Coordinates of N, CA and C in Angstrom, one line a residue:
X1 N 35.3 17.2 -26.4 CA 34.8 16.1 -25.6 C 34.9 14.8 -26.3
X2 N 35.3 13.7 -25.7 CA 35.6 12.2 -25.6 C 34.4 11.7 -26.5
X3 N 34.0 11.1 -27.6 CA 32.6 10.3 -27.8 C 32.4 9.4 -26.9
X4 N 33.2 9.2 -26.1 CA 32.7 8.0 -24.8 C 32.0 8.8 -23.6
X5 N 32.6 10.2 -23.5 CA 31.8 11.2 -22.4 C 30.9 11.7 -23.1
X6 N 30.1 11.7 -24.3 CA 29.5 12.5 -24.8 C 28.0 11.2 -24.7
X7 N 28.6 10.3 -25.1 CA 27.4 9.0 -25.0 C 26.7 9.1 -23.7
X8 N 27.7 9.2 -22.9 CA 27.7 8.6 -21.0 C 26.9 9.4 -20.9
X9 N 26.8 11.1 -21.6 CA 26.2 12.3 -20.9 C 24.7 12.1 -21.5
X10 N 24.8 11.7 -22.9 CA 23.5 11.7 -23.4 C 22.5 10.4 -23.4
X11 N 23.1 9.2 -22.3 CA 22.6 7.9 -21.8 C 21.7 8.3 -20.6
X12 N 22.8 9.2 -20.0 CA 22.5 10.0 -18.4 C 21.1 11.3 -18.7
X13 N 21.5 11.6 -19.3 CA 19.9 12.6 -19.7 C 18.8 11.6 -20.2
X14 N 18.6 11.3 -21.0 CA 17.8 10.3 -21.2 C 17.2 9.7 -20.1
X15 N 18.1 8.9 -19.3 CA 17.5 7.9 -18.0 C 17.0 9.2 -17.1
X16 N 17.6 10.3 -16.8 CA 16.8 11.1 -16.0 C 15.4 11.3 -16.6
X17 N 15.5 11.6 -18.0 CA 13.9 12.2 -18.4 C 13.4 10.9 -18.2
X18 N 13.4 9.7 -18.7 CA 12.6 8.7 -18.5 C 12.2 9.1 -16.9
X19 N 12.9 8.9 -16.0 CA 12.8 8.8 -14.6 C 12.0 10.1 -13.9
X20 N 11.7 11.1 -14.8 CA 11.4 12.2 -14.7 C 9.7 12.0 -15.5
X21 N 9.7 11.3 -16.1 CA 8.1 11.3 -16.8 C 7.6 10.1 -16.4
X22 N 8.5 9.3 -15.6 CA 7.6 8.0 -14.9 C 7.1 8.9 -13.4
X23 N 7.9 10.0 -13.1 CA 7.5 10.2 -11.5 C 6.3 11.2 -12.0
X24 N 6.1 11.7 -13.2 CA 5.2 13.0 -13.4 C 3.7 11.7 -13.7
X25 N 4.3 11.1 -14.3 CA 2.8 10.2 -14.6 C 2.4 9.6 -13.3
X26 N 2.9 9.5 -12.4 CA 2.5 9.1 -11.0 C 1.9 10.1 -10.5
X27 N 2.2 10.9 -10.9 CA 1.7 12.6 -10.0 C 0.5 12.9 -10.9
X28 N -0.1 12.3 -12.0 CA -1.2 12.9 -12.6 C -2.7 12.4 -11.6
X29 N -3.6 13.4 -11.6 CA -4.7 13.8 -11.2 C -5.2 12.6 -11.6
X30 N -5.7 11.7 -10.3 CA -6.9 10.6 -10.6 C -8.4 11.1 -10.4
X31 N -9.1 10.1 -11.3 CA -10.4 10.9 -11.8 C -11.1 10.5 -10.4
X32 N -12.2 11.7 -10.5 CA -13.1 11.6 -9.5 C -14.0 10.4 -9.6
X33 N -14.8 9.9 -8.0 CA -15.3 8.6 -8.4 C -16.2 8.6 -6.8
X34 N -17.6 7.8 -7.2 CA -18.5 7.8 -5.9 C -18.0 6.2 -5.6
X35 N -17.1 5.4 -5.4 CA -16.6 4.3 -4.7 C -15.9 3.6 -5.6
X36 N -15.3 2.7 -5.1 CA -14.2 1.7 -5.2 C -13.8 1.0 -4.7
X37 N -13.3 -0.3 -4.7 CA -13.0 -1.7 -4.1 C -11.4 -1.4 -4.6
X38 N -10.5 -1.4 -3.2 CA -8.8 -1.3 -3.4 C -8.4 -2.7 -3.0
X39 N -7.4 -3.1 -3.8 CA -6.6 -4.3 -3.3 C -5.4 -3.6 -2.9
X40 N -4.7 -4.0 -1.2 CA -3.2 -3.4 -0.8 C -3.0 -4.6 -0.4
X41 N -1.6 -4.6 -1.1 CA -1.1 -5.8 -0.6 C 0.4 -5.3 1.2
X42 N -0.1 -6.9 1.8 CA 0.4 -6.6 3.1 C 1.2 -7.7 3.1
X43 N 2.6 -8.1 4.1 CA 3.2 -8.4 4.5 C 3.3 -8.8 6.0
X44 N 3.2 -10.0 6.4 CA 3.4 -10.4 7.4 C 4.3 -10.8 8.0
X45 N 5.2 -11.3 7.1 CA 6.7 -11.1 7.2 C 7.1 -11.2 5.6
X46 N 8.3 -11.1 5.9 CA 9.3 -10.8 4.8 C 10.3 -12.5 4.4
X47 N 11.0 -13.0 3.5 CA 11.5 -13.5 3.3 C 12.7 -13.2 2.7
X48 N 13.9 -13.5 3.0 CA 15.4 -12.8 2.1 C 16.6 -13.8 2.7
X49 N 17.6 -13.4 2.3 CA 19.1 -14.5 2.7 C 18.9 -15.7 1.5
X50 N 19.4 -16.8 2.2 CA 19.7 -17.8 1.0 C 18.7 -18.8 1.9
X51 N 18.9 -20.3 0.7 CA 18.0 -21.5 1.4 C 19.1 -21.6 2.5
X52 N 18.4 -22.4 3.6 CA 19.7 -22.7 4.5 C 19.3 -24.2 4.2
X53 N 19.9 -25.2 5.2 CA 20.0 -26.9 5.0 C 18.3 -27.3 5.1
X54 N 17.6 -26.6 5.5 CA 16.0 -27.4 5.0 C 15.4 -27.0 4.4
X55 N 15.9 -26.1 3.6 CA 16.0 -25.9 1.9 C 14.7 -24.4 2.2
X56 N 14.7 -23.9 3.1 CA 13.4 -23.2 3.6 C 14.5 -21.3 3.7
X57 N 14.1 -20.7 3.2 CA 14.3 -19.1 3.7 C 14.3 -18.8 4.8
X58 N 15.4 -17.5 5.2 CA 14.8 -17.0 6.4 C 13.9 -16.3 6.7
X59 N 13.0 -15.7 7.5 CA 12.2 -14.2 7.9 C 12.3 -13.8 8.6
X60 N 11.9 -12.5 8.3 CA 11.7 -11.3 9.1 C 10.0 -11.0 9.6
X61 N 9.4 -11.2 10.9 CA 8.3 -10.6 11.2 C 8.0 -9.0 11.0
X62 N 6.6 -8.4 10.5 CA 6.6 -7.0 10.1 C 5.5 -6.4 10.5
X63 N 5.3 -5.6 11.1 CA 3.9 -5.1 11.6 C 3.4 -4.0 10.3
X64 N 2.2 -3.6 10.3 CA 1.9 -3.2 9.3 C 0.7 -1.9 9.6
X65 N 1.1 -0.7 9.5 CA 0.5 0.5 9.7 C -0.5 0.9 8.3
X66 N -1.9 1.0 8.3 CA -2.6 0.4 6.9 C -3.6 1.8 7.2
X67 N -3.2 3.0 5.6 CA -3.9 4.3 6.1 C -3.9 4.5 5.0
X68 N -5.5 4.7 5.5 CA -6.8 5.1 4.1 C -7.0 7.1 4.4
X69 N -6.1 7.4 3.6 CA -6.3 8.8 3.7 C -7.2 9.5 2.7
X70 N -8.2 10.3 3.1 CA -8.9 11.1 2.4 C -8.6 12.3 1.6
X71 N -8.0 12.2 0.1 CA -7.6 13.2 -0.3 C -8.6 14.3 -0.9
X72 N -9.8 14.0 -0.5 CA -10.9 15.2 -1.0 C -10.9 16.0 0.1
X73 N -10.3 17.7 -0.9 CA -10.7 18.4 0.7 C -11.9 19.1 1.1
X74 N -13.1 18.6 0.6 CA -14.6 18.9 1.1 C -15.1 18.5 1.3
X75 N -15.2 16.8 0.7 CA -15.8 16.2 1.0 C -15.7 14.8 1.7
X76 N -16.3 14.3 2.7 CA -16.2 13.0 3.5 C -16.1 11.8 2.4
X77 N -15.9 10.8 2.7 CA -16.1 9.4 2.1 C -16.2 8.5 3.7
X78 N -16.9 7.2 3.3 CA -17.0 6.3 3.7 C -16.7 4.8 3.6
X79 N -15.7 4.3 4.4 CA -15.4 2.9 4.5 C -15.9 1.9 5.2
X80 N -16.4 1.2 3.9 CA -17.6 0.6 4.0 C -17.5 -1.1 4.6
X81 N -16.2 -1.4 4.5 CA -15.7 -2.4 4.6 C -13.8 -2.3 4.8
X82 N -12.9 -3.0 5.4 CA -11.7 -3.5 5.1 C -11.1 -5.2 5.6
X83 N -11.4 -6.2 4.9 CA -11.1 -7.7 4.8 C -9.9 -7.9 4.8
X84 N -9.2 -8.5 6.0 CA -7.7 -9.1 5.8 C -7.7 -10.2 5.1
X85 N -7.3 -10.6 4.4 CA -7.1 -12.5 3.5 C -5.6 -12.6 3.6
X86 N -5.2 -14.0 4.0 CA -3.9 -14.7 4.4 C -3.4 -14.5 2.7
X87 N -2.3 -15.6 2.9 CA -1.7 -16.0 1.6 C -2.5 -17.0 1.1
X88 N -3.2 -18.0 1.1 CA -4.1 -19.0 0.2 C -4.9 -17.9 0.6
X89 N -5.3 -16.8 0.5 CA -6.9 -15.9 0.3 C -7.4 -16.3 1.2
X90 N -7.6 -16.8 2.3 CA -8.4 -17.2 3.4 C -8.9 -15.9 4.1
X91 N -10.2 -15.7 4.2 CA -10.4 -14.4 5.1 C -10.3 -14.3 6.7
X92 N -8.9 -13.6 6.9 CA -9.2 -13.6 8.4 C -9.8 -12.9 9.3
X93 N -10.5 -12.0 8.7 CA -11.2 -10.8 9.6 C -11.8 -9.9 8.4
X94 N -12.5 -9.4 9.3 CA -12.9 -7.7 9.1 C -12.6 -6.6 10.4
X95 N -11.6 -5.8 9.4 CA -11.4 -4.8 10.0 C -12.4 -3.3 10.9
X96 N -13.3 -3.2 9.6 CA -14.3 -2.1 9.9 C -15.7 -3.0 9.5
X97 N -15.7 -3.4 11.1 CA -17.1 -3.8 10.7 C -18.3 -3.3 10.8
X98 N -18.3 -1.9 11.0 CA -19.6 -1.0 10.4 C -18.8 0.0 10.1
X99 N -19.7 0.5 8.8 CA -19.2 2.2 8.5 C -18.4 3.1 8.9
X100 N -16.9 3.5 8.4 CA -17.0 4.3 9.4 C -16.3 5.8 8.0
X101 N -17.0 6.9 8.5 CA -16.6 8.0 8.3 C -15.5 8.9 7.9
X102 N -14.6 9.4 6.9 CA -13.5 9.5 7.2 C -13.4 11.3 6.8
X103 N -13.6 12.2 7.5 CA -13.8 13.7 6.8 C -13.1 14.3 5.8
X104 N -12.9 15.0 5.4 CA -12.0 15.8 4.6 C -10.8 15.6 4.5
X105 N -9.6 15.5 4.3 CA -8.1 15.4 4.5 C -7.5 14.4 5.6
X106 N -8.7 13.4 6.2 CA -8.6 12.9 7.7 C -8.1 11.2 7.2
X107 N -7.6 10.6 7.8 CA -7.2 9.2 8.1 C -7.6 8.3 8.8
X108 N -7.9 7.1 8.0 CA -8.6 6.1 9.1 C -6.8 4.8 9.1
X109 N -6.7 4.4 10.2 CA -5.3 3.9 10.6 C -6.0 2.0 10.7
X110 N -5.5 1.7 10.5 CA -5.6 0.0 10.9 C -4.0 -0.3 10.9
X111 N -4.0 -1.7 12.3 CA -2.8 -1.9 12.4 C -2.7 -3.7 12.3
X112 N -1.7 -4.1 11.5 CA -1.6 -5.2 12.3 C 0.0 -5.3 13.1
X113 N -0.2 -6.4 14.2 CA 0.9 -6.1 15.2 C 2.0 -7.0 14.7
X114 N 3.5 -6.6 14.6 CA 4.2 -7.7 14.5 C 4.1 -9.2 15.1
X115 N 4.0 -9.2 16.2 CA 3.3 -10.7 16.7 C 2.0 -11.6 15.8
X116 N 1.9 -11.0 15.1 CA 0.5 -11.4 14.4 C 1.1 -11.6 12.8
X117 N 1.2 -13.4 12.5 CA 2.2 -13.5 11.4 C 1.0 -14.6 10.8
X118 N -0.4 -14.1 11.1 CA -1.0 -15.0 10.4 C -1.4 -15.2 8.7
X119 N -1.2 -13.6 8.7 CA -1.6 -13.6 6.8 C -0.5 -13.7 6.2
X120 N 0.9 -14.0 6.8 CA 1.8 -14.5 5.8 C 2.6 -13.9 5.0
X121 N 3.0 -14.0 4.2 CA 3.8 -13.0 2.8 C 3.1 -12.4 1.7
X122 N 2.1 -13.3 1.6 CA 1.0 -12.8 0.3 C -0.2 -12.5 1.3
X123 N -0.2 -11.5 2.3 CA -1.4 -11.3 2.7 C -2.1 -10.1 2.1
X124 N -3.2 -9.7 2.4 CA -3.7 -8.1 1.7 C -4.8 -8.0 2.2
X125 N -5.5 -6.7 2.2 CA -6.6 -6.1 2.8 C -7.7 -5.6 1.4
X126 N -8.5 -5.8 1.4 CA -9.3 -5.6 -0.1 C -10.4 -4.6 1.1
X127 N -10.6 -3.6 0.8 CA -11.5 -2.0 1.1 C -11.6 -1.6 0.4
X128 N -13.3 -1.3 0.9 CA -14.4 -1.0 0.2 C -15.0 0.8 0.8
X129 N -15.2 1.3 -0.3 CA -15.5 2.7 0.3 C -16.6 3.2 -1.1
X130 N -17.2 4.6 -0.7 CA -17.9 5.0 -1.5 C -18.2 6.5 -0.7
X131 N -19.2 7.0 -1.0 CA -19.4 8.7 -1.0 C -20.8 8.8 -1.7
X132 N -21.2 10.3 -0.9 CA -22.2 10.7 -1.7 C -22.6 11.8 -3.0
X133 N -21.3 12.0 -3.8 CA -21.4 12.4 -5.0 C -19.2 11.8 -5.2
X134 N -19.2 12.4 -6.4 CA -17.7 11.9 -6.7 C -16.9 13.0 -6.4
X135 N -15.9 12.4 -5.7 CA -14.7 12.9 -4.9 C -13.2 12.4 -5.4
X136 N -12.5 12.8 -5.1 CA -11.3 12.4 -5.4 C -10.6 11.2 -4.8
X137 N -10.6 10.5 -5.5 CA -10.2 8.7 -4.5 C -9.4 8.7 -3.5
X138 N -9.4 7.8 -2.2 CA -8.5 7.8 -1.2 C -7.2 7.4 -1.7
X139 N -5.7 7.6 -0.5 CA -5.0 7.5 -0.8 C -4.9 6.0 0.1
X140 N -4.4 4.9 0.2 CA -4.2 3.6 0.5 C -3.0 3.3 0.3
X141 N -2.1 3.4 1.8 CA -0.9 2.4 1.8 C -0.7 1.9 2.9
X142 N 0.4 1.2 3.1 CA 0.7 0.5 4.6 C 1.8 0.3 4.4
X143 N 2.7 0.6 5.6 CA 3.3 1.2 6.0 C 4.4 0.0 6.8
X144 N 4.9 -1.1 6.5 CA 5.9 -1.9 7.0 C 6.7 -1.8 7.7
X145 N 7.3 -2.7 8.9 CA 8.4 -2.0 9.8 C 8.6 -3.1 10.8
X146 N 10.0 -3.5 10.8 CA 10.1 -4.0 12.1 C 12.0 -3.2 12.4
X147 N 12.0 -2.9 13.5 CA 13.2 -2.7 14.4 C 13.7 -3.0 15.5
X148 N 13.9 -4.3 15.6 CA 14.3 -5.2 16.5 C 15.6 -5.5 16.4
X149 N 16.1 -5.9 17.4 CA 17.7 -5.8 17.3 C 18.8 -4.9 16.4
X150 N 18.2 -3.7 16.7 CA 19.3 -2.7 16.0 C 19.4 -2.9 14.4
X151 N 18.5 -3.4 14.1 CA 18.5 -3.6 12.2 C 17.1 -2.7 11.7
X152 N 16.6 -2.5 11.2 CA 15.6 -1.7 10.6 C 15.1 -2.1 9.0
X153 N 13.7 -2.6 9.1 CA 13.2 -2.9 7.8 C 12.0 -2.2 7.8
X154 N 12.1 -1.6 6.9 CA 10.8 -0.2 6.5 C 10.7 -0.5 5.2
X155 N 9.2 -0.5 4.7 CA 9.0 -0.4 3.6 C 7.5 -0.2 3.1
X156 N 7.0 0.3 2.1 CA 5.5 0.7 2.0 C 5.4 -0.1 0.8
X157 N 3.8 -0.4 1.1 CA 2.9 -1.1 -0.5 C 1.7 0.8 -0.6
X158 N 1.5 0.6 -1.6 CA 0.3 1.1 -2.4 C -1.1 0.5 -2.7
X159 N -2.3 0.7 -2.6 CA -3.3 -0.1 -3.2 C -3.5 -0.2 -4.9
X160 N -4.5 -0.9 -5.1 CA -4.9 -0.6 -6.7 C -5.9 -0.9 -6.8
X161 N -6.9 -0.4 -8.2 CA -8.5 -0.7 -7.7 C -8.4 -1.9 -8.2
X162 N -9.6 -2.3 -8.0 CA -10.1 -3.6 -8.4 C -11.6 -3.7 -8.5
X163 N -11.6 -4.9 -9.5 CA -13.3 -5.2 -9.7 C -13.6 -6.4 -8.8
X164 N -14.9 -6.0 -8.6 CA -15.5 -7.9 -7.8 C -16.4 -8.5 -8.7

């Protein structure tokens, strides 16, 4: 074998195991917990292409499918709150404005509609949840999408905890 195929092969193993112990470290078991405050960040549109003459981007409008899934499978949690904030952080709502229940392996869904381009590019939903002993944390993402005129933009965010 070539020392140039032998590099190429042992550059190529390498980047797999990296890429193979970054997906395993994602897959490790998060610790149990009686609540948590998530930041997910959302998208109200998208911005891409070049400047055009008013020196401004183009966008894309995006609707946003936002699901708090319950990955304990015995026990319920409750969402105790979910706050949309624009891009300057401005609060535009509350999503769950009382309690609501989410059972065992069940999902609670919030949507915002593509026509609804008020929180902007840096918008996000900060949800609040808790439980009556410790459970295994929700899972929190949302779910991006517009398909209008035959083009298709899909894409998901993740939450992360946070402190208040």
């Amino acid at each position: 074998m070539k020392p140039g195929n032998l590099l190429r092969k042992l550059l190529s193993g390498a980047c797999g195991l990296l890429l193979l112990s970054g997906i395993a470290a994602a897959q490790e078991l998060r610790p149990q917990t009686k609540g948590q405050t998530l930041y997910l960040p959302i998208y109200s549109h998208m911005l891409y292409g070049n400047l055009g003459k008013s020196g401004k981007a183009s966008y894309v409008l995006l609707s946003a499918l936002v699901s708090i899934r319950n990955t304990d499978v015995r026990r319920p949690l409750r969402v105790l709150s979910a706050r949309y904030f624009d891009t300057q952080g401005k609060l535009l709502g509350e999503r769950v404005p009382t309690a609501v229940t989410i059972p065992p392996l069940g999902t609670l869904e919030l949507f915002v509609e593509l026509n609804d381009a008020s929180g902007g590019s840096g918008a996000n939903f900060v949800v609040k949840w808790d439980a009556d002993t410790a459970i295994s944390p929700p899972l929190l993402e949302a779910l991006h999408a517009n398909m209008d005129g035959g083009k298709a933009v899909i894409f998901m965010t993740q939450s992360v905890p946070i402190g208040e």
